[in-house]
Amino acid sequence: MTTKSTRYSVMFDELNQRSEIAWVPFIMIGYPTIRTSIDFIELLIESGADALELGIPFSDPVADGVLIQETARVALENGATVSKCLDALKQLRVKHPNIPFGLLTYANLVFHPGLDNFYANCYQAGVDSVLIADVPLIESKPFIVAADKNLIDAIFIAPPNASHSTLELLSNQNGAYTYVVSRPGVTGDNRAVEYPEAVVRRLLNNHAPAPILGFGISQPEHVKKAVSLGFKGVISGSAITRLILKNDSRLFDQLKDFSSQMKLATGC
């Protein structure tokens, strides 16, 4: 009998015992190749990642800024597909049985094989959660049904201007966490990070799935501020992607240093 993964709940329990929040780096699987992206993931795990947010390359990633869009474009040109990405994760899961894997993807990639097939394939690959960036909560029911059927956590976004009714709906979900975006727009557009204090406060008061802050998180100071406001984790993608796109000769050392410093800042 298959059972739903407890990786996220175990992670949050262990972090709470250590008075830390989750450090969740984002990587686009397949950039510049599947093999190299797995090397990046391995390095981030070794340098402090508590969980991973992993992009599946898509031709029209509307929620992503120009940096992450570029990695998706190159990954697709180099032959990345959903099945190849999941095969790579399946191999990675054997080596890392305990760290949560979350996917960030788009509805077309889920519809193409059929909802049940997509989520079943995710489960077989060792994926714990899926966030579909272009599916709002009010249109999410068929995705939630398919995710639940296949023992995958459906993750949803809380916008910084979310209404009370939206936050109530989010609080009634049973996913592993709530992705709170720091500001409107797309990832990594170089605007200052904002901290939606009212949103996180209401989510915490409503006992919603753990609020994790994303969009523009690029410095340890951002992490420390998130800690002070009660967030249970932070997600950073564009800052990592910027380093990878620069492709400096010290890239792996730079990634390791960045990840280590971000993790160090998660102590409460």
PDB file of C-alpha atoms in Angstrom:
ATOM      1  CA  MET A   1       0.000   0.000   0.000  1.00  0.00           C
ATOM      2  CA  THR A   2       1.405   3.392  -0.993  1.00  0.00           C
ATOM      3  CA  THR A   3       1.334   6.204   1.543  1.00  0.00           C
ATOM      4  CA  LYS A   4       1.714   9.942   1.359  1.00  0.00           C
ATOM      5  CA  SER A   5       5.185  11.275   2.022  1.00  0.00           C
ATOM      6  CA  THR A   6       5.842  12.879   5.401  1.00  0.00           C
ATOM      7  CA  ARG A   7       9.055  14.571   4.279  1.00  0.00           C
ATOM      8  CA  TYR A   8       7.725  18.111   4.670  1.00  0.00           C
ATOM      9  CA  SER A   9       6.156  17.523   8.075  1.00  0.00           C
ATOM     10  CA  VAL A  10       9.307  15.820   9.346  1.00  0.00           C
ATOM     11  CA  MET A  11      11.399  18.700   7.976  1.00  0.00           C
ATOM     12  CA  PHE A  12       9.274  21.372   9.661  1.00  0.00           C
ATOM     13  CA  ASP A  13       9.266  19.450  12.958  1.00  0.00           C
ATOM     14  CA  GLU A  14      13.049  19.099  12.922  1.00  0.00           C
ATOM     15  CA  LEU A  15      13.565  22.750  11.993  1.00  0.00           C
ATOM     16  CA  ASN A  16      11.210  23.855  14.746  1.00  0.00           C
ATOM     17  CA  GLN A  17      13.202  21.833  17.267  1.00  0.00           C
ATOM     18  CA  ARG A  18      16.366  23.609  16.084  1.00  0.00           C
ATOM     19  CA  SER A  19      14.646  27.036  16.011  1.00  0.00           C
ATOM     20  CA  GLU A  20      15.266  27.395  12.282  1.00  0.00           C
ATOM     21  CA  ILE A  21      13.149  28.046   9.222  1.00  0.00           C
ATOM     22  CA  ALA A  22      13.448  26.223   5.904  1.00  0.00           C
ATOM     23  CA  TRP A  23      15.985  27.240   3.276  1.00  0.00           C
ATOM     24  CA  VAL A  24      14.475  26.263  -0.091  1.00  0.00           C
ATOM     25  CA  PRO A  25      16.581  27.032  -3.188  1.00  0.00           C
ATOM     26  CA  PHE A  26      15.090  26.887  -6.680  1.00  0.00           C
ATOM     27  CA  ILE A  27      16.784  25.266  -9.683  1.00  0.00           C
ATOM     28  CA  MET A  28      15.521  24.822 -13.240  1.00  0.00           C
ATOM     29  CA  ILE A  29      15.947  21.148 -14.070  1.00  0.00           C
ATOM     30  CA  GLY A  30      17.707  20.761 -17.393  1.00  0.00           C
ATOM     31  CA  TYR A  31      19.734  23.971 -17.428  1.00  0.00           C
ATOM     32  CA  PRO A  32      22.091  23.882 -19.156  1.00  0.00           C
ATOM     33  CA  THR A  33      21.710  20.093 -19.256  1.00  0.00           C
ATOM     34  CA  ILE A  34      19.936  17.554 -17.081  1.00  0.00           C
ATOM     35  CA  ARG A  35      23.243  16.243 -15.731  1.00  0.00           C
ATOM     36  CA  THR A  36      24.619  19.664 -14.827  1.00  0.00           C
ATOM     37  CA  SER A  37      21.389  20.742 -13.146  1.00  0.00           C
ATOM     38  CA  ILE A  38      21.519  17.614 -10.995  1.00  0.00           C
ATOM     39  CA  ASP A  39      25.077  18.559 -10.036  1.00  0.00           C
ATOM     40  CA  PHE A  40      23.765  21.975  -8.950  1.00  0.00           C
ATOM     41  CA  ILE A  41      21.024  20.315  -6.902  1.00  0.00           C
ATOM     42  CA  GLU A  42      23.524  17.986  -5.224  1.00  0.00           C
ATOM     43  CA  LEU A  43      25.683  20.973  -4.292  1.00  0.00           C
ATOM     44  CA  LEU A  44      22.746  22.875  -2.813  1.00  0.00           C
ATOM     45  CA  ILE A  45      21.741  19.865  -0.731  1.00  0.00           C
ATOM     46  CA  GLU A  46      25.292  19.528   0.547  1.00  0.00           C
ATOM     47  CA  SER A  47      25.436  23.234   1.424  1.00  0.00           C
ATOM     48  CA  GLY A  48      22.334  23.483   3.562  1.00  0.00           C
ATOM     49  CA  ALA A  49      19.123  23.180   1.538  1.00  0.00           C
ATOM     50  CA  ASP A  50      16.254  21.887   3.671  1.00  0.00           C
ATOM     51  CA  ALA A  51      13.965  21.330   0.672  1.00  0.00           C
ATOM     52  CA  LEU A  52      14.105  22.023  -3.050  1.00  0.00           C
ATOM     53  CA  GLU A  53      11.825  23.909  -5.419  1.00  0.00           C
ATOM     54  CA  LEU A  54      12.472  22.578  -8.921  1.00  0.00           C
ATOM     55  CA  GLY A  55      11.336  24.057 -12.199  1.00  0.00           C
ATOM     56  CA  ILE A  56      10.133  21.998 -15.147  1.00  0.00           C
ATOM     57  CA  PRO A  57      11.085  23.873 -18.353  1.00  0.00           C
ATOM     58  CA  PHE A  58       8.111  25.410 -20.156  1.00  0.00           C
ATOM     59  CA  SER A  59       7.962  27.599 -23.250  1.00  0.00           C
ATOM     60  CA  ASP A  60       5.811  30.352 -21.712  1.00  0.00           C
ATOM     61  CA  PRO A  61       6.678  30.665 -18.001  1.00  0.00           C
ATOM     62  CA  VAL A  62       4.487  33.672 -17.231  1.00  0.00           C
ATOM     63  CA  ALA A  63       5.288  33.844 -13.501  1.00  0.00           C
ATOM     64  CA  ASP A  64       9.043  33.892 -14.032  1.00  0.00           C
ATOM     65  CA  GLY A  65      11.344  36.812 -14.685  1.00  0.00           C
ATOM     66  CA  VAL A  66      13.844  37.030 -17.523  1.00  0.00           C
ATOM     67  CA  LEU A  67      16.587  35.062 -15.763  1.00  0.00           C
ATOM     68  CA  ILE A  68      14.520  31.960 -15.099  1.00  0.00           C
ATOM     69  CA  GLN A  69      12.840  32.289 -18.502  1.00  0.00           C
ATOM     70  CA  GLU A  70      16.274  32.073 -20.095  1.00  0.00           C
ATOM     71  CA  THR A  71      17.142  28.873 -18.245  1.00  0.00           C
ATOM     72  CA  ALA A  72      13.839  27.332 -19.357  1.00  0.00           C
ATOM     73  CA  ARG A  73      14.516  28.305 -22.973  1.00  0.00           C
ATOM     74  CA  VAL A  74      18.004  26.800 -22.996  1.00  0.00           C
ATOM     75  CA  ALA A  75      16.863  23.654 -21.189  1.00  0.00           C
ATOM     76  CA  LEU A  76      14.163  23.078 -23.812  1.00  0.00           C
ATOM     77  CA  GLU A  77      16.626  23.696 -26.650  1.00  0.00           C
ATOM     78  CA  ASN A  78      18.928  21.124 -25.081  1.00  0.00           C
ATOM     79  CA  GLY A  79      16.214  18.486 -25.030  1.00  0.00           C
ATOM     80  CA  ALA A  80      14.737  18.670 -21.529  1.00  0.00           C
ATOM     81  CA  THR A  81      11.272  17.129 -21.260  1.00  0.00           C
ATOM     82  CA  VAL A  82       8.957  16.426 -18.352  1.00  0.00           C
ATOM     83  CA  SER A  83       9.741  12.707 -18.488  1.00  0.00           C
ATOM     84  CA  LYS A  84      13.504  13.303 -18.572  1.00  0.00           C
ATOM     85  CA  CYS A  85      13.250  15.697 -15.622  1.00  0.00           C
ATOM     86  CA  LEU A  86      11.236  13.189 -13.593  1.00  0.00           C
ATOM     87  CA  ASP A  87      13.635  10.371 -14.486  1.00  0.00           C
ATOM     88  CA  ALA A  88      16.496  12.497 -13.153  1.00  0.00           C
ATOM     89  CA  LEU A  89      14.595  13.174  -9.932  1.00  0.00           C
ATOM     90  CA  LYS A  90      13.874   9.485  -9.514  1.00  0.00           C
ATOM     91  CA  GLN A  91      17.608   8.788  -9.539  1.00  0.00           C
ATOM     92  CA  LEU A  92      18.278  11.716  -7.203  1.00  0.00           C
ATOM     93  CA  ARG A  93      15.625  10.464  -4.779  1.00  0.00           C
ATOM     94  CA  VAL A  94      17.505   7.180  -4.325  1.00  0.00           C
ATOM     95  CA  LYS A  95      20.533   9.103  -3.102  1.00  0.00           C
ATOM     96  CA  HIS A  96      18.543  11.607  -1.030  1.00  0.00           C
ATOM     97  CA  PRO A  97      15.535   9.789   0.457  1.00  0.00           C
ATOM     98  CA  ASN A  98      14.542  12.414   3.033  1.00  0.00           C
ATOM     99  CA  ILE A  99      14.715  15.906   1.516  1.00  0.00           C
ATOM    100  CA  PRO A 100      11.403  17.258   0.156  1.00  0.00           C
ATOM    101  CA  PHE A 101      11.202  17.825  -3.613  1.00  0.00           C
ATOM    102  CA  GLY A 102       8.686  20.393  -4.838  1.00  0.00           C
ATOM    103  CA  LEU A 103       7.925  21.066  -8.496  1.00  0.00           C
ATOM    104  CA  LEU A 104       6.983  24.434  -9.934  1.00  0.00           C
ATOM    105  CA  THR A 105       5.302  24.039 -13.286  1.00  0.00           C
ATOM    106  CA  TYR A 106       2.518  25.256 -15.584  1.00  0.00           C
ATOM    107  CA  ALA A 107      -0.916  23.890 -16.410  1.00  0.00           C
ATOM    108  CA  ASN A 108      -0.193  22.875 -20.020  1.00  0.00           C
ATOM    109  CA  LEU A 109       2.495  20.458 -18.852  1.00  0.00           C
ATOM    110  CA  VAL A 110       0.019  18.891 -16.431  1.00  0.00           C
ATOM    111  CA  PHE A 111      -2.840  18.667 -18.930  1.00  0.00           C
ATOM    112  CA  HIS A 112      -0.706  17.120 -21.684  1.00  0.00           C
ATOM    113  CA  PRO A 113      -0.360  13.621 -20.152  1.00  0.00           C
ATOM    114  CA  GLY A 114      -3.618  13.982 -18.214  1.00  0.00           C
ATOM    115  CA  LEU A 115      -3.894  15.110 -14.610  1.00  0.00           C
ATOM    116  CA  ASP A 116      -3.890  11.644 -13.061  1.00  0.00           C
ATOM    117  CA  ASN A 117      -0.929  10.512 -15.133  1.00  0.00           C
ATOM    118  CA  PHE A 118       1.072  13.641 -14.364  1.00  0.00           C
ATOM    119  CA  TYR A 119       0.651  13.371 -10.598  1.00  0.00           C
ATOM    120  CA  ALA A 120       1.171   9.601 -10.635  1.00  0.00           C
ATOM    121  CA  ASN A 121       4.436  10.111 -12.512  1.00  0.00           C
ATOM    122  CA  CYS A 122       5.472  12.739  -9.975  1.00  0.00           C
ATOM    123  CA  TYR A 123       4.816  10.353  -7.110  1.00  0.00           C
ATOM    124  CA  GLN A 124       6.831   7.600  -8.780  1.00  0.00           C
ATOM    125  CA  ALA A 125       9.722  10.053  -9.188  1.00  0.00           C
ATOM    126  CA  GLY A 126       9.728  10.882  -5.479  1.00  0.00           C
ATOM    127  CA  VAL A 127       8.146  14.329  -5.800  1.00  0.00           C
ATOM    128  CA  ASP A 128       6.362  15.603  -2.691  1.00  0.00           C
ATOM    129  CA  SER A 129       4.555  18.725  -3.888  1.00  0.00           C
ATOM    130  CA  VAL A 130       3.495  20.531  -7.058  1.00  0.00           C
ATOM    131  CA  LEU A 131       2.780  24.233  -7.494  1.00  0.00           C
ATOM    132  CA  ILE A 132       1.124  25.157 -10.807  1.00  0.00           C
ATOM    133  CA  ALA A 133       1.977  28.812 -11.272  1.00  0.00           C
ATOM    134  CA  ASP A 134      -0.826  29.709 -13.682  1.00  0.00           C
ATOM    135  CA  VAL A 135      -3.716  27.984 -11.896  1.00  0.00           C
ATOM    136  CA  PRO A 136      -5.462  30.216  -9.333  1.00  0.00           C
ATOM    137  CA  LEU A 137      -6.994  28.679  -6.262  1.00  0.00           C
ATOM    138  CA  ILE A 138     -10.563  29.209  -7.492  1.00  0.00           C
ATOM    139  CA  GLU A 139      -9.852  27.034 -10.565  1.00  0.00           C
ATOM    140  CA  SER A 140      -7.812  24.412  -8.765  1.00  0.00           C
ATOM    141  CA  LYS A 141     -10.336  21.724  -7.776  1.00  0.00           C
ATOM    142  CA  PRO A 142      -9.506  19.144 -10.499  1.00  0.00           C
ATOM    143  CA  PHE A 143      -5.806  19.566  -9.771  1.00  0.00           C
ATOM    144  CA  ILE A 144      -6.347  19.105  -6.042  1.00  0.00           C
ATOM    145  CA  VAL A 145      -8.414  15.964  -6.650  1.00  0.00           C
ATOM    146  CA  ALA A 146      -5.733  14.446  -8.887  1.00  0.00           C
ATOM    147  CA  ALA A 147      -2.936  15.474  -6.528  1.00  0.00           C
ATOM    148  CA  ASP A 148      -4.703  13.990  -3.493  1.00  0.00           C
ATOM    149  CA  LYS A 149      -5.466  10.785  -5.379  1.00  0.00           C
ATOM    150  CA  ASN A 150      -1.765  10.392  -6.141  1.00  0.00           C
ATOM    151  CA  LEU A 151      -0.514  11.443  -2.691  1.00  0.00           C
ATOM    152  CA  ILE A 152       1.038  14.724  -3.830  1.00  0.00           C
ATOM    153  CA  ASP A 153       0.703  18.014  -1.926  1.00  0.00           C
ATOM    154  CA  ALA A 154      -0.927  20.764  -3.988  1.00  0.00           C
ATOM    155  CA  ILE A 155       0.740  24.097  -3.211  1.00  0.00           C
ATOM    156  CA  PHE A 156      -0.894  27.489  -3.707  1.00  0.00           C
ATOM    157  CA  ILE A 157       0.259  31.090  -3.877  1.00  0.00           C
ATOM    158  CA  ALA A 158      -0.847  33.761  -1.412  1.00  0.00           C
ATOM    159  CA  PRO A 159      -0.496  37.157  -3.114  1.00  0.00           C
ATOM    160  CA  PRO A 160       0.608  40.120  -0.982  1.00  0.00           C
ATOM    161  CA  ASN A 161      -2.782  41.798  -1.476  1.00  0.00           C
ATOM    162  CA  ALA A 162      -4.845  38.676  -0.770  1.00  0.00           C
ATOM    163  CA  SER A 163      -8.357  39.330   0.505  1.00  0.00           C
ATOM    164  CA  HIS A 164      -9.610  37.850   3.749  1.00  0.00           C
ATOM    165  CA  SER A 165     -11.730  35.372   1.793  1.00  0.00           C
ATOM    166  CA  THR A 166      -8.743  34.229  -0.266  1.00  0.00           C
ATOM    167  CA  LEU A 167      -6.674  33.739   2.876  1.00  0.00           C
ATOM    168  CA  GLU A 168      -9.527  31.743   4.410  1.00  0.00           C
ATOM    169  CA  LEU A 169      -9.576  29.474   1.346  1.00  0.00           C
ATOM    170  CA  LEU A 170      -5.803  29.065   1.481  1.00  0.00           C
ATOM    171  CA  SER A 171      -5.985  28.246   5.168  1.00  0.00           C
ATOM    172  CA  ASN A 172      -8.396  25.402   4.446  1.00  0.00           C
ATOM    173  CA  GLN A 173      -5.983  23.657   2.077  1.00  0.00           C
ATOM    174  CA  ASN A 174      -4.021  20.645   3.270  1.00  0.00           C
ATOM    175  CA  GLY A 175      -0.806  21.189   1.326  1.00  0.00           C
ATOM    176  CA  ALA A 176       2.613  21.145   2.920  1.00  0.00           C
ATOM    177  CA  TYR A 177       3.048  24.908   2.798  1.00  0.00           C
ATOM    178  CA  THR A 178       1.681  28.176   1.408  1.00  0.00           C
ATOM    179  CA  TYR A 179       3.855  30.100  -1.058  1.00  0.00           C
ATOM    180  CA  VAL A 180       3.598  33.752   0.000  1.00  0.00           C
ATOM    181  CA  VAL A 181       4.908  36.093  -2.700  1.00  0.00           C
ATOM    182  CA  SER A 182       6.620  39.220  -1.433  1.00  0.00           C
ATOM    183  CA  ARG A 183       5.192  41.490  -4.131  1.00  0.00           C
ATOM    184  CA  PRO A 184       3.095  41.455  -7.308  1.00  0.00           C
ATOM    185  CA  GLY A 185       4.759  40.689 -10.621  1.00  0.00           C
ATOM    186  CA  VAL A 186       7.254  38.050 -11.646  1.00  0.00           C
ATOM    187  CA  THR A 187      10.274  36.509  -9.981  1.00  0.00           C
ATOM    188  CA  GLY A 188      13.537  38.382  -9.757  1.00  0.00           C
ATOM    189  CA  ASP A 189      12.616  41.718 -11.329  1.00  0.00           C
ATOM    190  CA  ASN A 190      15.125  43.566  -9.127  1.00  0.00           C
ATOM    191  CA  ARG A 191      12.563  45.479  -7.107  1.00  0.00           C
ATOM    192  CA  ALA A 192      13.034  45.740  -3.367  1.00  0.00           C
ATOM    193  CA  VAL A 193      11.704  42.851  -1.324  1.00  0.00           C
ATOM    194  CA  GLU A 194       8.449  43.601   0.445  1.00  0.00           C
ATOM    195  CA  TYR A 195       7.159  41.739   3.471  1.00  0.00           C
ATOM    196  CA  PRO A 196       3.385  41.106   3.517  1.00  0.00           C
ATOM    197  CA  GLU A 197       3.098  41.129   7.291  1.00  0.00           C
ATOM    198  CA  ALA A 198      -0.697  41.118   7.395  1.00  0.00           C
ATOM    199  CA  VAL A 199      -0.811  38.069   5.116  1.00  0.00           C
ATOM    200  CA  VAL A 200       1.597  35.966   7.144  1.00  0.00           C
ATOM    201  CA  ARG A 201      -0.046  37.004  10.408  1.00  0.00           C
ATOM    202  CA  ARG A 202      -3.493  35.940   9.198  1.00  0.00           C
ATOM    203  CA  LEU A 203      -2.180  32.670   7.754  1.00  0.00           C
ATOM    204  CA  LEU A 204      -0.481  31.849  11.046  1.00  0.00           C
ATOM    205  CA  ASN A 205      -3.596  32.773  13.032  1.00  0.00           C
ATOM    206  CA  ASN A 206      -5.690  30.576  10.739  1.00  0.00           C
ATOM    207  CA  HIS A 207      -3.299  27.626  11.141  1.00  0.00           C
ATOM    208  CA  ALA A 208      -2.792  27.562   7.385  1.00  0.00           C
ATOM    209  CA  PRO A 209      -0.126  25.387   5.770  1.00  0.00           C
ATOM    210  CA  ALA A 210       3.285  26.797   6.708  1.00  0.00           C
ATOM    211  CA  PRO A 211       3.877  30.197   5.044  1.00  0.00           C
ATOM    212  CA  ILE A 212       7.086  30.330   3.001  1.00  0.00           C
ATOM    213  CA  LEU A 213       8.230  33.628   1.483  1.00  0.00           C
ATOM    214  CA  GLY A 214       9.434  33.924  -2.107  1.00  0.00           C
ATOM    215  CA  PHE A 215      10.111  36.449  -4.924  1.00  0.00           C
ATOM    216  CA  GLY A 216      13.249  38.560  -4.626  1.00  0.00           C
ATOM    217  CA  ILE A 217      14.839  36.703  -1.719  1.00  0.00           C
ATOM    218  CA  SER A 218      18.545  37.134  -2.418  1.00  0.00           C
ATOM    219  CA  GLN A 219      20.371  38.117   0.779  1.00  0.00           C
ATOM    220  CA  PRO A 220      20.770  36.714   4.296  1.00  0.00           C
ATOM    221  CA  GLU A 221      19.131  39.915   5.596  1.00  0.00           C
ATOM    222  CA  HIS A 222      15.967  38.972   3.699  1.00  0.00           C
ATOM    223  CA  VAL A 223      15.981  35.607   5.441  1.00  0.00           C
ATOM    224  CA  LYS A 224      16.467  37.156   8.875  1.00  0.00           C
ATOM    225  CA  LYS A 225      13.541  39.514   8.292  1.00  0.00           C
ATOM    226  CA  ALA A 226      11.363  36.578   7.233  1.00  0.00           C
ATOM    227  CA  VAL A 227      12.343  34.773  10.435  1.00  0.00           C
ATOM    228  CA  SER A 228      11.358  37.789  12.535  1.00  0.00           C
ATOM    229  CA  LEU A 229       7.896  37.934  10.935  1.00  0.00           C
ATOM    230  CA  GLY A 230       7.067  34.286  11.561  1.00  0.00           C
ATOM    231  CA  PHE A 231       7.584  32.801   8.104  1.00  0.00           C
ATOM    232  CA  LYS A 232       8.452  29.113   8.204  1.00  0.00           C
ATOM    233  CA  GLY A 233      10.802  29.222   5.226  1.00  0.00           C
ATOM    234  CA  VAL A 234      12.172  31.183   2.286  1.00  0.00           C
ATOM    235  CA  ILE A 235      12.503  30.321  -1.402  1.00  0.00           C
ATOM    236  CA  SER A 236      15.210  31.854  -3.581  1.00  0.00           C
ATOM    237  CA  GLY A 237      15.504  31.257  -7.306  1.00  0.00           C
ATOM    238  CA  SER A 238      16.600  34.279  -9.304  1.00  0.00           C
ATOM    239  CA  ALA A 239      19.678  34.956  -7.164  1.00  0.00           C
ATOM    240  CA  ILE A 240      20.845  31.379  -7.741  1.00  0.00           C
ATOM    241  CA  THR A 241      19.926  31.546 -11.420  1.00  0.00           C
ATOM    242  CA  ARG A 242      21.912  34.772 -11.819  1.00  0.00           C
ATOM    243  CA  LEU A 243      25.034  33.032 -10.507  1.00  0.00           C
ATOM    244  CA  ILE A 244      24.488  30.056 -12.795  1.00  0.00           C
ATOM    245  CA  LEU A 245      23.947  32.228 -15.880  1.00  0.00           C
ATOM    246  CA  LYS A 246      27.157  34.173 -15.193  1.00  0.00           C
ATOM    247  CA  ASN A 247      28.952  30.815 -15.300  1.00  0.00           C
ATOM    248  CA  ASP A 248      32.035  32.134 -13.531  1.00  0.00           C
ATOM    249  CA  SER A 249      34.991  29.772 -13.226  1.00  0.00           C
ATOM    250  CA  ARG A 250      34.240  29.667  -9.476  1.00  0.00           C
ATOM    251  CA  LEU A 251      30.544  28.914 -10.000  1.00  0.00           C
ATOM    252  CA  PHE A 252      30.345  25.868  -7.749  1.00  0.00           C
ATOM    253  CA  ASP A 253      32.190  27.650  -4.937  1.00  0.00           C
ATOM    254  CA  GLN A 254      29.908  30.674  -5.360  1.00  0.00           C
ATOM    255  CA  LEU A 255      26.775  28.522  -5.188  1.00  0.00           C
ATOM    256  CA  LYS A 256      28.070  26.721  -2.136  1.00  0.00           C
ATOM    257  CA  ASP A 257      28.918  29.990  -0.364  1.00  0.00           C
ATOM    258  CA  PHE A 258      25.548  31.558  -1.218  1.00  0.00           C
ATOM    259  CA  SER A 259      23.556  28.547  -0.052  1.00  0.00           C
ATOM    260  CA  SER A 260      25.568  28.212   3.151  1.00  0.00           C
ATOM    261  CA  GLN A 261      25.114  31.895   4.025  1.00  0.00           C
ATOM    262  CA  MET A 262      21.380  31.785   3.346  1.00  0.00           C
ATOM    263  CA  LYS A 263      20.984  28.688   5.507  1.00  0.00           C
ATOM    264  CA  LEU A 264      23.032  30.262   8.280  1.00  0.00           C
ATOM    265  CA  ALA A 265      20.522  33.128   8.413  1.00  0.00           C
ATOM    266  CA  THR A 266      17.541  30.815   9.070  1.00  0.00           C
ATOM    267  CA  GLY A 267      18.175  30.528  12.805  1.00  0.00           C
ATOM    268  CA  CYS A 268      15.412  32.046  14.901  1.00  0.00           C
TER     269      CYS A 268
END
